[in-house]
Coordinates of C-alpha atoms in Angstrom, one line a residue:
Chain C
X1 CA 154.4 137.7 104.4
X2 CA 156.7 137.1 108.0
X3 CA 157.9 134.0 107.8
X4 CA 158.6 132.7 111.3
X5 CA 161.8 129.9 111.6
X6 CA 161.5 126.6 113.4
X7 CA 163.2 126.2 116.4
X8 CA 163.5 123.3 117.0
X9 CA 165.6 120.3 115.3
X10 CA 165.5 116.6 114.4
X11 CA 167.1 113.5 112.9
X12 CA 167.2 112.8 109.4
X13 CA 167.5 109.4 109.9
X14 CA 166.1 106.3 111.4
X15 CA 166.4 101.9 111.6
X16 CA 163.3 101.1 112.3
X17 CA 164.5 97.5 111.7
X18 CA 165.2 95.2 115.1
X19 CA 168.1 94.0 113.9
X20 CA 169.1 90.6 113.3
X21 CA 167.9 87.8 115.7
X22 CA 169.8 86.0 118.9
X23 CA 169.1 82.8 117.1
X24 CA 170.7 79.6 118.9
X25 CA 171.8 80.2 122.0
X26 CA 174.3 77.4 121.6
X27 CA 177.4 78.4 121.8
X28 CA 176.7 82.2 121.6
X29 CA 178.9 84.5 124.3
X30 CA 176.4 87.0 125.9
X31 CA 177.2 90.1 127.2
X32 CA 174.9 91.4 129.9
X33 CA 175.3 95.1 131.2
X34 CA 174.5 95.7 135.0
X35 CA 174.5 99.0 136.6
X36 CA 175.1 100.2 140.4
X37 CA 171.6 101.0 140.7
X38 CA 169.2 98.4 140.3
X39 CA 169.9 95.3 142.9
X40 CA 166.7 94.2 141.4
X41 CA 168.6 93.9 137.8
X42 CA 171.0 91.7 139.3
X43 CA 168.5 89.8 140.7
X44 CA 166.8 89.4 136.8
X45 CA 170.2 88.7 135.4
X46 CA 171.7 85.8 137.3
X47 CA 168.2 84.0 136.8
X48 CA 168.5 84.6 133.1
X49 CA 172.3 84.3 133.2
X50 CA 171.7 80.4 134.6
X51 CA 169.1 80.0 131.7
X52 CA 171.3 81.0 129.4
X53 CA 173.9 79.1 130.5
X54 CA 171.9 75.8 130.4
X55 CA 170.7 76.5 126.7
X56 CA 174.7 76.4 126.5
X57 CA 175.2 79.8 126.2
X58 CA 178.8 81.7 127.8
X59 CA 177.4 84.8 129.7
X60 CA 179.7 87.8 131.1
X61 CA 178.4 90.4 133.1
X62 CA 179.8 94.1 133.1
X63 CA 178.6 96.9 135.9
X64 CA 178.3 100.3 134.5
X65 CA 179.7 102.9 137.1
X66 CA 180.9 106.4 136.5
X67 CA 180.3 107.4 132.8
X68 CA 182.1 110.8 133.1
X69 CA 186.0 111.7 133.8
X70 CA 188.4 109.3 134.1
X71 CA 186.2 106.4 135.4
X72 CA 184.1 107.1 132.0
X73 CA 187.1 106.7 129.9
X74 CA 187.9 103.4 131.1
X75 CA 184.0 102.3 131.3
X76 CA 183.6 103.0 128.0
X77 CA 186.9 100.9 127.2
X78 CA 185.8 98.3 128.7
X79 CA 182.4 98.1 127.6
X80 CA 183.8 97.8 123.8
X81 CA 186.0 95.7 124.8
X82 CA 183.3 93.5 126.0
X83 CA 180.8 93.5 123.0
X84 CA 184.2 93.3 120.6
X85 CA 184.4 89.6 122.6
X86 CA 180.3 88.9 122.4
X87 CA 178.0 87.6 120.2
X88 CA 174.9 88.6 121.6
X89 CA 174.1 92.1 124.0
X90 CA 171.8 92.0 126.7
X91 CA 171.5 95.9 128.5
X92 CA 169.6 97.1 131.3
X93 CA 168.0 98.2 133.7
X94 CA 166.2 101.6 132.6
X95 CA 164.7 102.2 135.4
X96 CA 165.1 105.8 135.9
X97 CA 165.4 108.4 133.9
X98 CA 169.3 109.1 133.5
X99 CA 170.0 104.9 134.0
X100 CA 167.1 104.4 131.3
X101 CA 169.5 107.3 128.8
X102 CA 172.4 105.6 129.9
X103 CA 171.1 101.9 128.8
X104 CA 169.6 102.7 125.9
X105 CA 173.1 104.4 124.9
X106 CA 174.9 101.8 125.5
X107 CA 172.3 99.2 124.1
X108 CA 172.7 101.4 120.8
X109 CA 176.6 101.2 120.8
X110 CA 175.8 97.4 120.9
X111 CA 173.6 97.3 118.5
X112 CA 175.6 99.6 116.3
X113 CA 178.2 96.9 116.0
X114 CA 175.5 95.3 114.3
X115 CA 175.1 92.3 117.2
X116 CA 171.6 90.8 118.5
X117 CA 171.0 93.4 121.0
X118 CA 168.2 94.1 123.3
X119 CA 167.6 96.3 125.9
X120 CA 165.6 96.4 129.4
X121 CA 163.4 98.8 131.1
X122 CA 160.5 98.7 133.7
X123 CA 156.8 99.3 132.4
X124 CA 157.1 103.2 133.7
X125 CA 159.8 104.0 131.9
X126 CA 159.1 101.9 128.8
X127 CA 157.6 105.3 126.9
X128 CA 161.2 107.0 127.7
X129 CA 163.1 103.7 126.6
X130 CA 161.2 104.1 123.0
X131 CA 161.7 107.6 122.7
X132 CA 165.9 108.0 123.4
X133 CA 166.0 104.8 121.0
X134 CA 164.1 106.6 117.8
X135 CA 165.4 109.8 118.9
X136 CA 168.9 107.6 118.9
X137 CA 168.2 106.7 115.5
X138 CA 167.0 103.3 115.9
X139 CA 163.2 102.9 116.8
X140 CA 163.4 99.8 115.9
X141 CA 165.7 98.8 118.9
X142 CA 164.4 95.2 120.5
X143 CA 163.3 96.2 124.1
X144 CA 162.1 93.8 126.8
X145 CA 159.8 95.2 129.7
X146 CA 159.7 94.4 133.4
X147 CA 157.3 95.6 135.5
X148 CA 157.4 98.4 137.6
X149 CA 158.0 99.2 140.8
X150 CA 160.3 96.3 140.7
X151 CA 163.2 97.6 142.7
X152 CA 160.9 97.6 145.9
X153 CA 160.3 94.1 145.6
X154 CA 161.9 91.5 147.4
X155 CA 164.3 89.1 145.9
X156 CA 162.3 86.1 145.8
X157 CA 159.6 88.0 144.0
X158 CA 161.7 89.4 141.9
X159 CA 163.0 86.0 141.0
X160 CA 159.4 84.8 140.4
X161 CA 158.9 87.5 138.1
X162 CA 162.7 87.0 136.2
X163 CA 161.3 83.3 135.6
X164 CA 157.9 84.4 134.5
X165 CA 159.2 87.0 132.2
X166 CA 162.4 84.6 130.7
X167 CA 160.1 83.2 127.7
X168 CA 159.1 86.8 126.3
X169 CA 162.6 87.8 127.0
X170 CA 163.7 85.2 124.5
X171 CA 160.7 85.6 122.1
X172 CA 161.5 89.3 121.9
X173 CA 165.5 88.6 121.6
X174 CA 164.5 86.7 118.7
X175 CA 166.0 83.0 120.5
X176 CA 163.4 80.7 118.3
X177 CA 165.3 77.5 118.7
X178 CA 164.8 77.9 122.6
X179 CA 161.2 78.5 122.6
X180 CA 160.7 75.4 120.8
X181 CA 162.4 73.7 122.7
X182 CA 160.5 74.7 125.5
X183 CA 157.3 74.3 123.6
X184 CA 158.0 70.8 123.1
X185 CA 159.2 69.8 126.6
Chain Q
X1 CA 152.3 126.3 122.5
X2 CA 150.9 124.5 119.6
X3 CA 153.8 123.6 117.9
X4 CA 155.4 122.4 121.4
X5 CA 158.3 125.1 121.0
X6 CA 157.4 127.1 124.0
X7 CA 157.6 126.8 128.2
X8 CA 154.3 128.5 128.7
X9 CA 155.0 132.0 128.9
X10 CA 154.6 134.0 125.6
X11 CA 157.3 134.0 123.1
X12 CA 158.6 136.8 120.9
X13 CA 157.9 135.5 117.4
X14 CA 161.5 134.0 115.8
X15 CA 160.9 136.2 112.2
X16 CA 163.4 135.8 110.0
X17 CA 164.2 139.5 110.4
X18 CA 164.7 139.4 113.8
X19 CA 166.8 136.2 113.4
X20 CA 169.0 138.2 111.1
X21 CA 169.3 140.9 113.3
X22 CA 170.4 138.5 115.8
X23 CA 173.1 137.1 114.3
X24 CA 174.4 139.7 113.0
X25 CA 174.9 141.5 116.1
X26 CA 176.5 137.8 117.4
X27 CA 178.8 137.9 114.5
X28 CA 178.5 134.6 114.0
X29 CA 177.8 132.3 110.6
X30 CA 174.3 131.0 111.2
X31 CA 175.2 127.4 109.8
X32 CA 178.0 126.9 112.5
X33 CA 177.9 123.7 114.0
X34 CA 178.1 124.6 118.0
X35 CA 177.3 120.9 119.6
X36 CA 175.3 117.6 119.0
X37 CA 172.9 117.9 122.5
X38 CA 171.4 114.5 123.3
X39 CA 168.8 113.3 123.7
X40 CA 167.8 114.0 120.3
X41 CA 171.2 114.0 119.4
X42 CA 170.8 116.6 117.1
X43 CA 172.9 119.8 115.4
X44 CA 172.8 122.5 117.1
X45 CA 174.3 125.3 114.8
X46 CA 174.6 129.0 115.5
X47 CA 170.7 129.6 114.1
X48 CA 168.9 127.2 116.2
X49 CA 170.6 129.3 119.2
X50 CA 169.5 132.2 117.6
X51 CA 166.0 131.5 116.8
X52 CA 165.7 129.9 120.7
X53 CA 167.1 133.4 122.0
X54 CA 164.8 135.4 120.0
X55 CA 162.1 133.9 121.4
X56 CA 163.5 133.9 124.8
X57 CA 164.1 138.2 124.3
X58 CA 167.4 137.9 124.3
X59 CA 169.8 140.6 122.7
X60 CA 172.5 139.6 119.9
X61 CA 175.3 140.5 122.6
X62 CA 174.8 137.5 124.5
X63 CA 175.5 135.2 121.5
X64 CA 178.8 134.3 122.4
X65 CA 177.6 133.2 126.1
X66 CA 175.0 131.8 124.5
X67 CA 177.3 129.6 122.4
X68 CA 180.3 129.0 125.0
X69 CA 177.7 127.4 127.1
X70 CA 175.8 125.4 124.4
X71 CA 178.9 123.8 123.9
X72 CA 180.4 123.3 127.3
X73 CA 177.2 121.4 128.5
X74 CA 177.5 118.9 125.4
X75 CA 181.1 118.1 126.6
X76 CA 180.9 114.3 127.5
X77 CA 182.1 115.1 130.8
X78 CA 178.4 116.5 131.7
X79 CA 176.7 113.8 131.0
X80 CA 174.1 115.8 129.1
X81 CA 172.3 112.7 127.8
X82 CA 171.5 111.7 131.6
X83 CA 171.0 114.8 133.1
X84 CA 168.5 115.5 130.2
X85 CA 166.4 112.3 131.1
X86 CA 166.7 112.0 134.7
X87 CA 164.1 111.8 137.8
X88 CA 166.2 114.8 139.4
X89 CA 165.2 118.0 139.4
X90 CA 168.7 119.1 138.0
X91 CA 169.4 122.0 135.8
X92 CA 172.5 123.4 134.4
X93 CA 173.6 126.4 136.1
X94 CA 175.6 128.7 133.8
X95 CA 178.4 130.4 135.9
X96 CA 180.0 133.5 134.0
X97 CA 183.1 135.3 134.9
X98 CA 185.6 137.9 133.4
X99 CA 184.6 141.3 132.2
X100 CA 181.7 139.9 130.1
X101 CA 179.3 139.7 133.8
X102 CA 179.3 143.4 133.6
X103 CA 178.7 144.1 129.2
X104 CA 176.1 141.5 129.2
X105 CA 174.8 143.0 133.2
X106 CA 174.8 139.4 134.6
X107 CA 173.9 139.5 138.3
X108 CA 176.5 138.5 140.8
X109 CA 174.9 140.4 143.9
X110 CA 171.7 140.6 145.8
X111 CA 169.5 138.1 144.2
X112 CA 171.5 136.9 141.6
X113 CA 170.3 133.1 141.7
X114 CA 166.7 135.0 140.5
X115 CA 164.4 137.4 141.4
X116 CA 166.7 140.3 140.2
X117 CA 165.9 142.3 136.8
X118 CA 168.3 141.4 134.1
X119 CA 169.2 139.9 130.5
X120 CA 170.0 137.1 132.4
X121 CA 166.7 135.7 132.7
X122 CA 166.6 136.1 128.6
X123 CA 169.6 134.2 128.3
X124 CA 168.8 131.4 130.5
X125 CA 165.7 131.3 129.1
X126 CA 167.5 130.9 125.3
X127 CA 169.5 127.9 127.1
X128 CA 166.3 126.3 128.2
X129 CA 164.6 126.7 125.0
X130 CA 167.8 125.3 123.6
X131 CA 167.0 122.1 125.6
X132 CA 163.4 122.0 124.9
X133 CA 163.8 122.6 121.0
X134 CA 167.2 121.4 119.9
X135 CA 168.0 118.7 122.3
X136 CA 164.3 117.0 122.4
X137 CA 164.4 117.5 126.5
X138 CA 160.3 117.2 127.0
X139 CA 159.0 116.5 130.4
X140 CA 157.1 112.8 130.5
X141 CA 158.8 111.4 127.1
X142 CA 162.3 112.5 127.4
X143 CA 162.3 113.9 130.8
X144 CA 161.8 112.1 133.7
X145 CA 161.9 114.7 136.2
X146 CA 159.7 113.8 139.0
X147 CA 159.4 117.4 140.3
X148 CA 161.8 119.6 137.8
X149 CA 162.6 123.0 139.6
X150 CA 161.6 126.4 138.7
X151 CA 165.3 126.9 137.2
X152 CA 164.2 124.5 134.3
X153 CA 162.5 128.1 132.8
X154 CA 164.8 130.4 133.2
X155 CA 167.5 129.2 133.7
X156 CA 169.9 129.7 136.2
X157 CA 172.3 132.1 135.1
X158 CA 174.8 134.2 137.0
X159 CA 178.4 135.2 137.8
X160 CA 181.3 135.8 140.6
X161 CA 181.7 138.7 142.6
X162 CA 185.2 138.9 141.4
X163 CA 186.0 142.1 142.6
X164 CA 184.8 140.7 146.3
X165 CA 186.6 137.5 146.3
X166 CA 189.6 137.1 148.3
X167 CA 190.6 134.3 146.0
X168 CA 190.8 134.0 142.2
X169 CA 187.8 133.9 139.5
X170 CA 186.4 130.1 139.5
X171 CA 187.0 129.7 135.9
X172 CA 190.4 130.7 136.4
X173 CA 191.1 128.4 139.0
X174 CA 189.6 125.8 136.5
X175 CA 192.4 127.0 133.8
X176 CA 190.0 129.5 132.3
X177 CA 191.1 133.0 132.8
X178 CA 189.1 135.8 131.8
X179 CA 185.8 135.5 129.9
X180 CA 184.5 132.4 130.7
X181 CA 181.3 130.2 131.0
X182 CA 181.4 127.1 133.5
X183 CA 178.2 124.9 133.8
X184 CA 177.5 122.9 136.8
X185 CA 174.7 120.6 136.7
X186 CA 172.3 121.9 139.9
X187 CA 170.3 119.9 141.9
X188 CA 168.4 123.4 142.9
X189 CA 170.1 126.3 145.2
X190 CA 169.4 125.8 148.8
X191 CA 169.9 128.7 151.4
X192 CA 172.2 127.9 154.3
X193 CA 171.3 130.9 157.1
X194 CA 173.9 131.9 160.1
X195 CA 172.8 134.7 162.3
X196 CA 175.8 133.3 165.6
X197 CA 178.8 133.2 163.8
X198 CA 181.6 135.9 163.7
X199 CA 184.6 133.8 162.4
X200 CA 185.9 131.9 159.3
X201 CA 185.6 128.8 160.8
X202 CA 182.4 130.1 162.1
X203 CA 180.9 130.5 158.7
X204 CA 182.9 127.4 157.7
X205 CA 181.3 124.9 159.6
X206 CA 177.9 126.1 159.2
X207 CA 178.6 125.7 155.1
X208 CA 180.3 122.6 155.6
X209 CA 177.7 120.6 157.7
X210 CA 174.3 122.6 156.1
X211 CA 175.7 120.8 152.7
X212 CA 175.4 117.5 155.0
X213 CA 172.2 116.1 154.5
X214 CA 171.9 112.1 153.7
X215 CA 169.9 112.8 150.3
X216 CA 172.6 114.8 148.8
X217 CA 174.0 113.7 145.5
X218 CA 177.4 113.2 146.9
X219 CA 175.9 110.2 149.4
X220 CA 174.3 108.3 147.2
X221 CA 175.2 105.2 146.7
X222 CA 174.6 105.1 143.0
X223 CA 176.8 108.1 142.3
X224 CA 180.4 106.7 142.3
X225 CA 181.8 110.4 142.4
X226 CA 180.1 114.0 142.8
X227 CA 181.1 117.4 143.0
X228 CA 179.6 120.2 145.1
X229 CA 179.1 123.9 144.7
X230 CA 178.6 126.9 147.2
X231 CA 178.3 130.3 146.8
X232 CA 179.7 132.4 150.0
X233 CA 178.3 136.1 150.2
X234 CA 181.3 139.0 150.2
X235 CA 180.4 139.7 154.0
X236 CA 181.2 136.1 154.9
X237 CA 184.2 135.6 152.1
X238 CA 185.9 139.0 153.6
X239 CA 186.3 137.3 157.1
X240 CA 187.0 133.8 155.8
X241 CA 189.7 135.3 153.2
X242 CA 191.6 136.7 156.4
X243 CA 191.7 133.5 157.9
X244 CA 192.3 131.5 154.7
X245 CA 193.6 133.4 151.9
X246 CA 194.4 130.4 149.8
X247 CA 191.5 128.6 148.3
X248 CA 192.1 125.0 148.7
X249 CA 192.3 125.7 152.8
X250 CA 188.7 127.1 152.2
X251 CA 187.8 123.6 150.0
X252 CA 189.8 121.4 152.3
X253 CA 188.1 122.7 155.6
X254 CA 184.0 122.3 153.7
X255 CA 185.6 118.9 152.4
X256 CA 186.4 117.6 155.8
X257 CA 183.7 118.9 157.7
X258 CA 181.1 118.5 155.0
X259 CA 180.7 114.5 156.2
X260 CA 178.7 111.7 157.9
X261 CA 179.6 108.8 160.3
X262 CA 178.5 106.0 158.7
X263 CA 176.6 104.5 160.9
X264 CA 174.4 107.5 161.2
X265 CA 172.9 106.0 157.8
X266 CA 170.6 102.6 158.0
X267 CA 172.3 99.0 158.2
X268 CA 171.3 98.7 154.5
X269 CA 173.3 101.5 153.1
X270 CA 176.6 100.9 154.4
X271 CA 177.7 98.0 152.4
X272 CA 176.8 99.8 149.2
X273 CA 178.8 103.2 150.1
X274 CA 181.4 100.5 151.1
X275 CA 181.7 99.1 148.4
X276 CA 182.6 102.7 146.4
X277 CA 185.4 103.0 148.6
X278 CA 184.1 106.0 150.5
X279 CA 184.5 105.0 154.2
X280 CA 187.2 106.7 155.6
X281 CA 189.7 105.1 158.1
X282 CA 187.9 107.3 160.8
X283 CA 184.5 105.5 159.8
X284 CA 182.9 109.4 157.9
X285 CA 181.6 109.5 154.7
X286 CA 182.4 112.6 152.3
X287 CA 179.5 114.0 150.8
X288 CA 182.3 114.3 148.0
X289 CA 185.2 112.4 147.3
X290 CA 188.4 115.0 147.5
X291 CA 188.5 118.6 148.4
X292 CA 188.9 120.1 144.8
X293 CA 185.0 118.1 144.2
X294 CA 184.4 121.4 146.5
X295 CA 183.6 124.2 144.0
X296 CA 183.5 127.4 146.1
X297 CA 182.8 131.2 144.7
X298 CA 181.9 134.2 146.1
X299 CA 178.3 136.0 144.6
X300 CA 175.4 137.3 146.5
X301 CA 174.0 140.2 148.3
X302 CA 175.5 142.1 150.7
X303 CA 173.3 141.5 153.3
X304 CA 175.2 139.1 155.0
X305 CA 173.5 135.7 157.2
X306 CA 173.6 134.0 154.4
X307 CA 175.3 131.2 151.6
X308 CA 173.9 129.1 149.3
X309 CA 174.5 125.6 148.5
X310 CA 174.2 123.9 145.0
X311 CA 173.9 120.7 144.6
X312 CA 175.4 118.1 142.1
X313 CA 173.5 115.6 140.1
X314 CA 175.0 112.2 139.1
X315 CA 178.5 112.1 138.0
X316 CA 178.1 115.1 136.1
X317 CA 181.4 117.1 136.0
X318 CA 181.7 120.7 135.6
X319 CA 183.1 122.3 132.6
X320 CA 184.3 125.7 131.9
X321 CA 184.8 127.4 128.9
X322 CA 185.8 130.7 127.3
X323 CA 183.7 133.2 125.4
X324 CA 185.1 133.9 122.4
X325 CA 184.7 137.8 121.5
X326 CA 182.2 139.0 119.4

């Protein structure tokens, strides 16, 4: 009998589990990750970044640049640096191939340190998003999804949609204490 | 097909006979780690590059290519994991130079960036394989490629015109002398066509500002740094090497003429190339920040009227390697 050998290859090993909740925002440092790409996830961020800040929660934003050479070296330092100071790990945009690879990457080393950590894509890329994080090892990695085109949009719109989107963002994140609150009020 | 191992063309069955055969003629041990290749972020070891190069109809003798280039395009510095999953239409080119071009018949002349018959095809085949079944790169779930590029089947593999160029291999200008694999991640290969010129800086300046076009890598304003390649044909290098002998006068003159003003581009790109610090004092952008970005080599036909242009994707750095021997 020919026996005919499998090419291709695969992880052994998966965490399928979301990882522990964001909880109370109260007090919490946040680290959100920005890139040079998307104007539209700064846009998203600073109107999250001000609700954040109001549930009393201390927010610090870091651009990802360069990843390779030099610039890479020091990116990466200073992203560790960053979650090392933070409590919770907010990462986006994937809104691209190579951006989506590149957040979900760093949204793993986030999570890896064992923080509440989720990341953010746009609805087309959402498939890609869920496919580098099992194929990263962690399926289970939380995931928040704008829609898509978003980039296109213009800023008030994409303000609109930041505010309409902030209450799934927190349910996903796992903030329970700041959904009820909003319940109540 | 079935099993989602193949590209669509048929594929010489991986037996474990023929695997053997393989590597023993590549003289390597078949559970040798080579590289963890991303997206999937799995092992690669010497018998996944096998089996993938069996299929592909490669020969055993291209095994330590095979490997040296494998291992040069998981370097960090390639950014693998984005070039893997981007909307570009990129594809590692494999560059080989030293003596190896001519055992392993790698093209360097006419029609050497495809079309010509030669193992090459097999072995950039093997390398795309590689990517398909080791690294997990699968277009619409990992791959994002809005249009890919024909290169993403066979490759693009070639090598230098050493014994053409005025000026030293490219790998050993890059600190690799002799055998040696360097992997540049290609955005394509465009023709740039002259049919006036008679002069280096003739030739020069056609290069230069051909390579020039607002979509480029190097302009964007989400790449913070680039690098660009082109490939000058003998007939052109002979004349320029008279002129310029040294290498870096040849990058230096492509570097500065290879530009735009800046207010050639819309109102709402300038502050964003601004802000990368890539306005010069004379108000031109460079399609690439210095003149060593400027990867120059001399391959191609002899035919003359002709260079070709490569371009970069991302901040994706080059990397050259040796082959080990056999």
């Amino acid at each position: 009998m020919t026996t005919i050998l499998d090419p291709s290859a695969s992880l052994a090993h998966d965490i399928a589990d979301p990882g522990p909740d964001a909880g109370d925002l109260r007090g919490k440092r946040v680290a959100v990750r920005i890139d040079m790409l998307w104007r539209s996830w700064d846009w998203v961020s600073e109107v999250w970044a001000d609700k954040l800040r109001a549930a009393g929660a201390e927010v610090t934003f870091w651009r990802s640049c360069g990843r390779t050479g030099e610039e890479g070296v020091i990116a990466d330092r200073e992203y560790n640096a960053l979650l090392a100071q933070s409590d919770l790990a907010i990462v986006g945009l994937g809104n691209c191939g190579s951006c989506t690879s590149w957040t979900i990457a760093d949204a793993l080393t986030a999570a890896a340190t064992g923080m509440p950590t989720i990341g953010v894509a746009t609805a087309h890329f959402e498939g890609l998003a869920n496919n580098l994080a099992k194929r990263g090892g962690r399926s289970g990695l939380r995931l928040h999804i704008l829609p898509y085109p978003l980039d296109i949009l213009p800023k008030a719109q994409v303000h609109d949609i930041a505010r309409e989107h902030y209450r799934s963002f927190l349910r996903n994140f796992g903030v329970r204490s700041e959904l009820a609150q909003q319940s109540a009020a | 097909m079935a099993q989602g191992w193949g590209d669509g063309l048929p594929l010489i069955p991986p037996t474990e006979q023929r695997v053997q055969e393989f590597l023993v003629a590549g003289g390597r041990f078949p559970d040798e780690l080579i590289a963890v290749l991303p997206p999937l972020r799995a092992e690669c070891t010497v018998e996944k590059i096998a089996i993938n190069a069996v299929m592909a109809g490669c020969t055993g003798d291209a095994m330590p290519l095979l490997c040296a280039a494998v291992e040069a395009m998981a370097d960090p510095q390639f950014d693998l994991a984005g070039l893997n999953a981007t909307t570009g239409s990129v594809v590692p080119a494999v560059v080989v130079n030293g003596p190896i071009r001519n055992r392993l018949d790698i093209p360097y002349q006419a029609g050497c960036l495809g079309g010509v018959a030669s193992p090459a095809v097999a072995i950039g085949r093997a390398i795309r394989l590689i990517m398909r079944n080791v690294a997990g790169q699968l277009i619409g779930s990992t791959s994002q490629s809005v249009y890919g590029t024909p290169g993403r089947v066979a490759g693009i593999v070639f090598g230098e015109w050493e014994e053409r160029s005025p000026w030293a291999p490219l790998a050993e200008r890059r600190g690799v002398p002799g055998d040696a694999v360097t992997v540049y991640g290609a955005m394509g290969t465009a023709n740039i066509c002259d049919v006036v010129a008679n002069s280096a800086d003739g030739f020069l300046d056609m290069i230069a500002k051909s390579m020039a076009y607002p979509g480029a890598n190097g302009f964007l304003p989400s790449s913070a740094f680039a690098e660009t390649l082109c490939l000058i044909s003998p007939v052109w290098a002979e004349v320029i090497g008279k002129d310029y002998p040294n290498i870096e006068d040849v990058q230096a003159y492509i570097w500065d003429k290879c530009a735009l003003p800046i207010d050639w581009f819309r109102p709402e790109y300038r502050d964003p190339i601004g802000n990368l610090g890539r306005i010069k004092p004379d108000g031109r952008v460079h399609l690439v920040p210095t003149p060593q970005d400027v990867l120059v080599m001399v391959a191609g036909g002899e035919g003359g009227l002709h260079a070709a242009m490569l371009h970069s994707w991302g901040t994706c750095l080059t990397v050259t390697r040796p082959i080990a021997a056999a």
